[in-house]
mmCIF file of C-alpha atoms in Angstrom:
data_model
loop_
_atom_site.group_PDB
_atom_site.id
_atom_site.type_symbol
_atom_site.label_atom_id
_atom_site.label_comp_id
_atom_site.label_asym_id
_atom_site.label_seq_id
_atom_site.Cartn_x
_atom_site.Cartn_y
_atom_site.Cartn_z
ATOM 1 C CA UNK A 1 -15.235 17.933 33.461
ATOM 2 C CA UNK A 2 -12.248 18.735 31.243
ATOM 3 C CA UNK A 3 -11.340 20.184 27.870
ATOM 4 C CA UNK A 4 -8.381 19.935 25.461
ATOM 5 C CA UNK A 5 -7.786 22.763 23.017
ATOM 6 C CA UNK A 6 -5.102 22.996 20.339
ATOM 7 C CA UNK A 7 -4.593 25.479 17.520
ATOM 8 C CA UNK A 8 -2.607 24.759 14.341
ATOM 9 C CA UNK A 9 -2.296 25.855 10.715
ATOM 10 C CA UNK A 10 -4.802 23.112 9.880
ATOM 11 C CA UNK A 11 -7.382 24.606 12.243
ATOM 12 C CA UNK A 12 -8.431 24.448 15.897
ATOM 13 C CA UNK A 13 -9.202 21.198 17.703
ATOM 14 C CA UNK A 14 -11.463 21.038 20.759
ATOM 15 C CA UNK A 15 -12.159 17.870 22.770
ATOM 16 C CA UNK A 16 -14.381 17.576 25.862
ATOM 17 C CA UNK A 17 -13.934 14.916 28.558
ATOM 18 C CA UNK A 18 -15.868 13.561 31.533
ATOM 19 C CA UNK A 19 -14.320 11.789 34.507
ATOM 20 C CA UNK A 20 -14.870 8.030 34.400
ATOM 21 C CA UNK A 21 -17.350 7.368 37.179
ATOM 22 C CA UNK A 22 -15.689 4.194 38.504
ATOM 23 C CA UNK A 23 -12.086 5.352 38.037
ATOM 24 C CA UNK A 24 -9.838 4.692 41.047
ATOM 25 C CA UNK A 25 -8.241 8.097 40.561
ATOM 26 C CA UNK A 26 -8.195 11.002 38.118
ATOM 27 C CA UNK A 27 -4.825 12.311 36.955
ATOM 28 C CA UNK A 28 -2.950 13.887 34.049
ATOM 29 C CA UNK A 29 -0.382 11.639 32.331
ATOM 30 C CA UNK A 30 3.122 13.197 31.991
ATOM 31 C CA UNK A 31 4.800 12.549 28.630
ATOM 32 C CA UNK A 32 7.962 11.552 30.497
ATOM 33 C CA UNK A 33 11.624 11.546 29.538
ATOM 34 C CA UNK A 34 11.297 9.417 26.389
ATOM 35 C CA UNK A 35 9.076 11.851 24.457
ATOM 36 C CA UNK A 36 10.434 14.955 22.733
ATOM 37 C CA UNK A 37 8.105 17.841 23.638
ATOM 38 C CA UNK A 38 8.190 19.173 20.066
ATOM 39 C CA UNK A 39 6.723 15.892 18.802
ATOM 40 C CA UNK A 40 3.520 16.687 20.680
ATOM 41 C CA UNK A 41 1.057 19.297 19.383
ATOM 42 C CA UNK A 42 0.978 22.470 21.463
ATOM 43 C CA UNK A 43 -2.239 23.234 23.277
ATOM 44 C CA UNK A 44 -3.865 23.490 26.720
ATOM 45 C CA UNK A 45 -5.752 21.155 29.031
ATOM 46 C CA UNK A 46 -8.539 22.717 31.099
ATOM 47 C CA UNK A 47 -10.094 21.124 34.214
ATOM 48 C CA UNK A 48 -12.986 22.060 36.499
ATOM 49 C CA UNK A 49 -11.083 20.652 39.459
ATOM 50 C CA UNK A 50 -7.360 20.619 40.351
ATOM 51 C CA UNK A 51 -5.721 17.592 38.756
ATOM 52 C CA UNK A 52 -2.493 15.910 39.862
ATOM 53 C CA UNK A 53 0.090 14.080 37.754
ATOM 54 C CA UNK A 54 -0.281 10.324 37.355
ATOM 55 C CA UNK A 55 2.353 8.104 38.957
ATOM 56 C CA UNK A 56 3.149 6.672 35.491
ATOM 57 C CA UNK A 57 4.075 8.412 32.240
ATOM 58 C CA UNK A 58 2.981 8.009 28.618
ATOM 59 C CA UNK A 59 5.645 5.417 27.744
ATOM 60 C CA UNK A 60 4.978 3.384 30.888
ATOM 61 C CA UNK A 61 1.421 2.999 29.581
ATOM 62 C CA UNK A 62 2.318 2.879 25.855
ATOM 63 C CA UNK A 63 5.837 1.380 25.600
ATOM 64 C CA UNK A 64 5.457 0.518 21.918
ATOM 65 C CA UNK A 65 4.308 3.936 20.709
ATOM 66 C CA UNK A 66 6.674 5.768 18.342
ATOM 67 C CA UNK A 67 6.593 8.870 20.558
ATOM 68 C CA UNK A 68 8.843 6.900 22.949
ATOM 69 C CA UNK A 69 11.681 6.954 20.394
ATOM 70 C CA UNK A 70 11.784 10.733 19.980
ATOM 71 C CA UNK A 71 13.701 12.182 22.957
ATOM 72 C CA UNK A 72 16.913 10.154 23.175
ATOM 73 C CA UNK A 73 18.737 10.842 19.927
ATOM 74 C CA UNK A 74 22.266 10.946 18.508
ATOM 75 C CA UNK A 75 23.496 12.127 15.119
ATOM 76 C CA UNK A 76 24.662 9.449 12.666
ATOM 77 C CA UNK A 77 27.678 11.576 11.714
ATOM 78 C CA UNK A 78 28.861 11.329 15.339
ATOM 79 C CA UNK A 79 27.847 7.782 16.295
ATOM 80 C CA UNK A 80 26.941 4.389 14.882
ATOM 81 C CA UNK A 81 25.532 1.235 16.409
ATOM 82 C CA UNK A 82 25.504 -2.437 15.476
ATOM 83 C CA UNK A 83 26.069 -5.798 17.137
ATOM 84 C CA UNK A 84 29.366 -4.554 18.634
ATOM 85 C CA UNK A 85 27.384 -1.908 20.494
ATOM 86 C CA UNK A 86 24.767 -4.384 21.665
ATOM 87 C CA UNK A 87 22.137 -3.863 18.941
ATOM 88 C CA UNK A 88 20.861 -6.316 16.322
ATOM 89 C CA UNK A 89 19.073 -5.251 13.140
ATOM 90 C CA UNK A 90 15.418 -6.318 13.384
ATOM 91 C CA UNK A 91 13.947 -5.009 10.118
ATOM 92 C CA UNK A 92 14.309 -2.252 7.529
ATOM 93 C CA UNK A 93 12.199 -0.268 5.100
ATOM 94 C CA UNK A 94 12.210 2.644 2.675
ATOM 95 C CA UNK A 95 9.826 5.092 4.337
ATOM 96 C CA UNK A 96 8.466 8.471 3.277
ATOM 97 C CA UNK A 97 9.362 10.527 6.363
ATOM 98 C CA UNK A 98 11.024 10.492 9.776
ATOM 99 C CA UNK A 99 7.690 9.969 11.541
ATOM 100 C CA UNK A 100 6.804 7.069 9.235
ATOM 101 C CA UNK A 101 10.139 5.489 10.121
ATOM 102 C CA UNK A 102 9.618 5.955 13.856
ATOM 103 C CA UNK A 103 6.141 4.444 13.585
ATOM 104 C CA UNK A 104 7.578 1.516 11.579
ATOM 105 C CA UNK A 105 10.123 0.913 14.386
ATOM 106 C CA UNK A 106 7.880 1.681 17.355
ATOM 107 C CA UNK A 107 7.966 -1.867 18.775
ATOM 108 C CA UNK A 108 11.784 -1.933 18.789
ATOM 109 C CA UNK A 109 14.489 -0.500 21.048
ATOM 110 C CA UNK A 110 16.201 1.795 18.555
ATOM 111 C CA UNK A 111 15.877 3.231 15.085
ATOM 112 C CA UNK A 112 18.219 4.670 12.435
ATOM 113 C CA UNK A 113 16.766 7.113 9.928
ATOM 114 C CA UNK A 114 18.554 8.790 7.023
ATOM 115 C CA UNK A 115 17.144 10.886 4.197
ATOM 116 C CA UNK A 116 18.882 11.383 0.845
ATOM 117 C CA UNK A 117 18.132 12.272 -2.768
ATOM 118 C CA UNK A 118 17.872 8.521 -3.396
ATOM 119 C CA UNK A 119 15.133 8.104 -0.791
ATOM 120 C CA UNK A 120 14.728 7.533 2.926
ATOM 121 C CA UNK A 121 16.307 4.607 4.762
ATOM 122 C CA UNK A 122 14.810 3.258 7.977
ATOM 123 C CA UNK A 123 16.369 0.505 10.092
ATOM 124 C CA UNK A 124 14.977 -0.875 13.356
ATOM 125 C CA UNK A 125 17.172 -2.449 16.059
ATOM 126 C CA UNK A 126 16.655 -4.428 19.237
ATOM 127 C CA UNK A 127 19.079 -4.657 22.119
ATOM 128 C CA UNK A 128 20.953 -7.959 22.149
ATOM 129 C CA UNK A 129 19.470 -9.816 25.107
ATOM 130 C CA UNK A 130 22.791 -11.213 26.359
ATOM 131 C CA UNK A 131 24.880 -8.112 25.601
ATOM 132 C CA UNK A 132 27.229 -7.097 28.421
ATOM 133 C CA UNK A 133 26.447 -3.455 27.700
ATOM 134 C CA UNK A 134 24.580 -1.315 25.187
ATOM 135 C CA UNK A 135 26.317 1.723 23.714
ATOM 136 C CA UNK A 136 26.657 3.923 20.634
ATOM 137 C CA UNK A 137 29.980 3.653 18.779
ATOM 138 C CA UNK A 138 31.764 6.986 18.136
ATOM 139 C CA UNK A 139 33.298 7.237 14.666
ATOM 140 C CA UNK A 140 36.491 8.551 16.286
ATOM 141 C CA UNK A 141 39.357 10.685 14.994
ATOM 142 C CA UNK A 142 40.184 8.556 11.943
ATOM 143 C CA UNK A 143 36.827 8.964 10.179
ATOM 144 C CA UNK A 144 35.855 12.115 8.282
ATOM 145 C CA UNK A 145 32.294 12.961 9.340
ATOM 146 C CA UNK A 146 31.317 13.848 5.764
ATOM 147 C CA UNK A 147 32.160 10.301 4.656
ATOM 148 C CA UNK A 148 29.236 9.118 6.780
ATOM 149 C CA UNK A 149 25.641 9.601 5.626
ATOM 150 C CA UNK A 150 23.731 12.214 7.607
ATOM 151 C CA UNK A 151 20.872 10.923 9.697
ATOM 152 C CA UNK A 152 19.652 10.379 13.248
ATOM 153 C CA UNK A 153 19.767 7.522 15.726
ATOM 154 C CA UNK A 154 16.722 7.190 17.999
ATOM 155 C CA UNK A 155 16.660 5.198 21.248
ATOM 156 C CA UNK A 156 13.915 4.384 23.725
ATOM 157 C CA UNK A 157 16.436 4.702 26.551
ATOM 158 C CA UNK A 158 19.410 7.070 26.974
ATOM 159 C CA UNK A 159 22.476 5.487 25.392
ATOM 160 C CA UNK A 160 26.084 6.270 26.299
ATOM 161 C CA UNK A 161 29.148 6.232 24.058
ATOM 162 C CA UNK A 162 31.126 3.001 23.819
ATOM 163 C CA UNK A 163 34.643 3.018 25.273
ATOM 164 C CA UNK A 164 35.974 2.124 21.792
ATOM 165 C CA UNK A 165 35.461 3.825 18.440
ATOM 166 C CA UNK A 166 34.649 2.559 14.929
ATOM 167 C CA UNK A 167 38.287 2.074 13.887
ATOM 168 C CA UNK A 168 39.186 0.289 17.118
ATOM 169 C CA UNK A 169 36.540 -2.263 16.163
ATOM 170 C CA UNK A 170 37.085 -2.094 12.380
ATOM 171 C CA UNK A 171 40.774 -1.174 11.845
ATOM 172 C CA UNK A 172 40.807 -2.364 8.228
ATOM 173 C CA UNK A 173 37.733 -0.451 7.053
ATOM 174 C CA UNK A 174 38.341 2.251 4.444
ATOM 175 C CA UNK A 175 36.495 4.842 6.570
ATOM 176 C CA UNK A 176 39.610 4.827 8.788
ATOM 177 C CA UNK A 177 41.652 6.414 5.990
ATOM 178 C CA UNK A 178 39.371 9.430 5.489
ATOM 179 C CA UNK A 179 40.146 11.964 8.250
ATOM 180 C CA UNK A 180 43.940 12.310 8.225
ATOM 181 C CA UNK A 181 44.816 13.695 4.809
ATOM 182 C CA UNK A 182 47.470 15.808 3.081
ATOM 183 C CA UNK A 183 47.491 17.261 -0.419
ATOM 184 C CA UNK A 184 49.829 15.661 -2.962
ATOM 185 C CA UNK A 185 50.802 19.148 -4.196
ATOM 186 C CA UNK A 186 52.164 19.875 -0.693
ATOM 187 C CA UNK A 187 53.613 16.503 0.335
ATOM 188 C CA UNK A 188 54.871 13.174 -0.993
ATOM 189 C CA UNK A 189 55.765 9.892 0.687
ATOM 190 C CA UNK A 190 57.928 6.906 -0.190
ATOM 191 C CA UNK A 191 60.620 4.757 1.434
ATOM 192 C CA UNK A 192 62.527 7.882 2.514
ATOM 193 C CA UNK A 193 59.510 8.878 4.607
ATOM 194 C CA UNK A 194 59.117 5.394 6.031
ATOM 195 C CA UNK A 195 56.484 4.005 3.654
ATOM 196 C CA UNK A 196 56.818 1.052 1.266
ATOM 197 C CA UNK A 197 54.564 0.590 -1.754
ATOM 198 C CA UNK A 198 52.300 -2.417 -1.066
ATOM 199 C CA UNK A 199 50.131 -2.544 -4.206
ATOM 200 C CA UNK A 200 48.512 -0.366 -6.880
ATOM 201 C CA UNK A 201 45.453 -0.301 -9.092
ATOM 202 C CA UNK A 202 43.496 1.803 -11.558
ATOM 203 C CA UNK A 203 40.245 2.501 -9.712
ATOM 204 C CA UNK A 204 37.061 4.314 -10.742
ATOM 205 C CA UNK A 205 36.728 6.721 -7.789
ATOM 206 C CA UNK A 206 38.325 7.967 -4.596
ATOM 207 C CA UNK A 207 36.162 5.663 -2.481
ATOM 208 C CA UNK A 208 37.067 2.664 -4.644
ATOM 209 C CA UNK A 209 40.731 3.514 -4.084
ATOM 210 C CA UNK A 210 40.286 3.848 -0.313
ATOM 211 C CA UNK A 211 38.462 0.521 -0.178
ATOM 212 C CA UNK A 212 41.251 -1.084 -2.271
ATOM 213 C CA UNK A 213 43.814 0.208 0.261
ATOM 214 C CA UNK A 214 41.774 -0.301 3.439
ATOM 215 C CA UNK A 215 44.058 -2.974 4.919
ATOM 216 C CA UNK A 216 47.110 -0.720 4.574
ATOM 217 C CA UNK A 217 48.500 2.241 6.537
ATOM 218 C CA UNK A 218 48.256 4.930 3.858
ATOM 219 C CA UNK A 219 46.888 5.580 0.410
ATOM 220 C CA UNK A 220 47.692 7.924 -2.487
ATOM 221 C CA UNK A 221 44.878 8.790 -4.883
ATOM 222 C CA UNK A 222 45.090 10.982 -7.983
ATOM 223 C CA UNK A 223 42.415 11.640 -10.581
#
């Protein structure tokens, strides 16, 4: 009664189907608005008779399938989420690929995946059940985007930006010193410019220096 055909670099796939004799109705299941169309293999469905769309979609029928994490995404260099945004870490793993990570997190509400030369990082999150709202936290205009690891945030449901940013919630984190910079060869600051020296240290790197100064208003680093 029906046929599914798909062609790929690994070869053609052909599947034949018959209508279930005692089925209440026959319909084609839409992927819905949680599944990224490029996650699904391209191909064509062929029917002997006209076929309507089902009243439910793929994720209504399969809510814990990793496909349902693929459409609603944000970039980690733009947004973050944690308990302040209404998400709790459920589990984590070092996975071999994005799809492995999504499959590892498929029973959860959200997923964070990042790939680096040191390996992949995969973290699964669930919405906090008593959270007033669920949102993704923008890094804001105090955080240099290249300070943050590149990666992608995946959600089962569309997620809006929080009304606050990272540095509103974490004002004493060293990330908040990374965006607004000047070069020491162009500028200097001291008491004449309205800054008092608070403390000093010999550190091993720029990031160590920023972390050492994170509770203060400004930092001067020279290597």
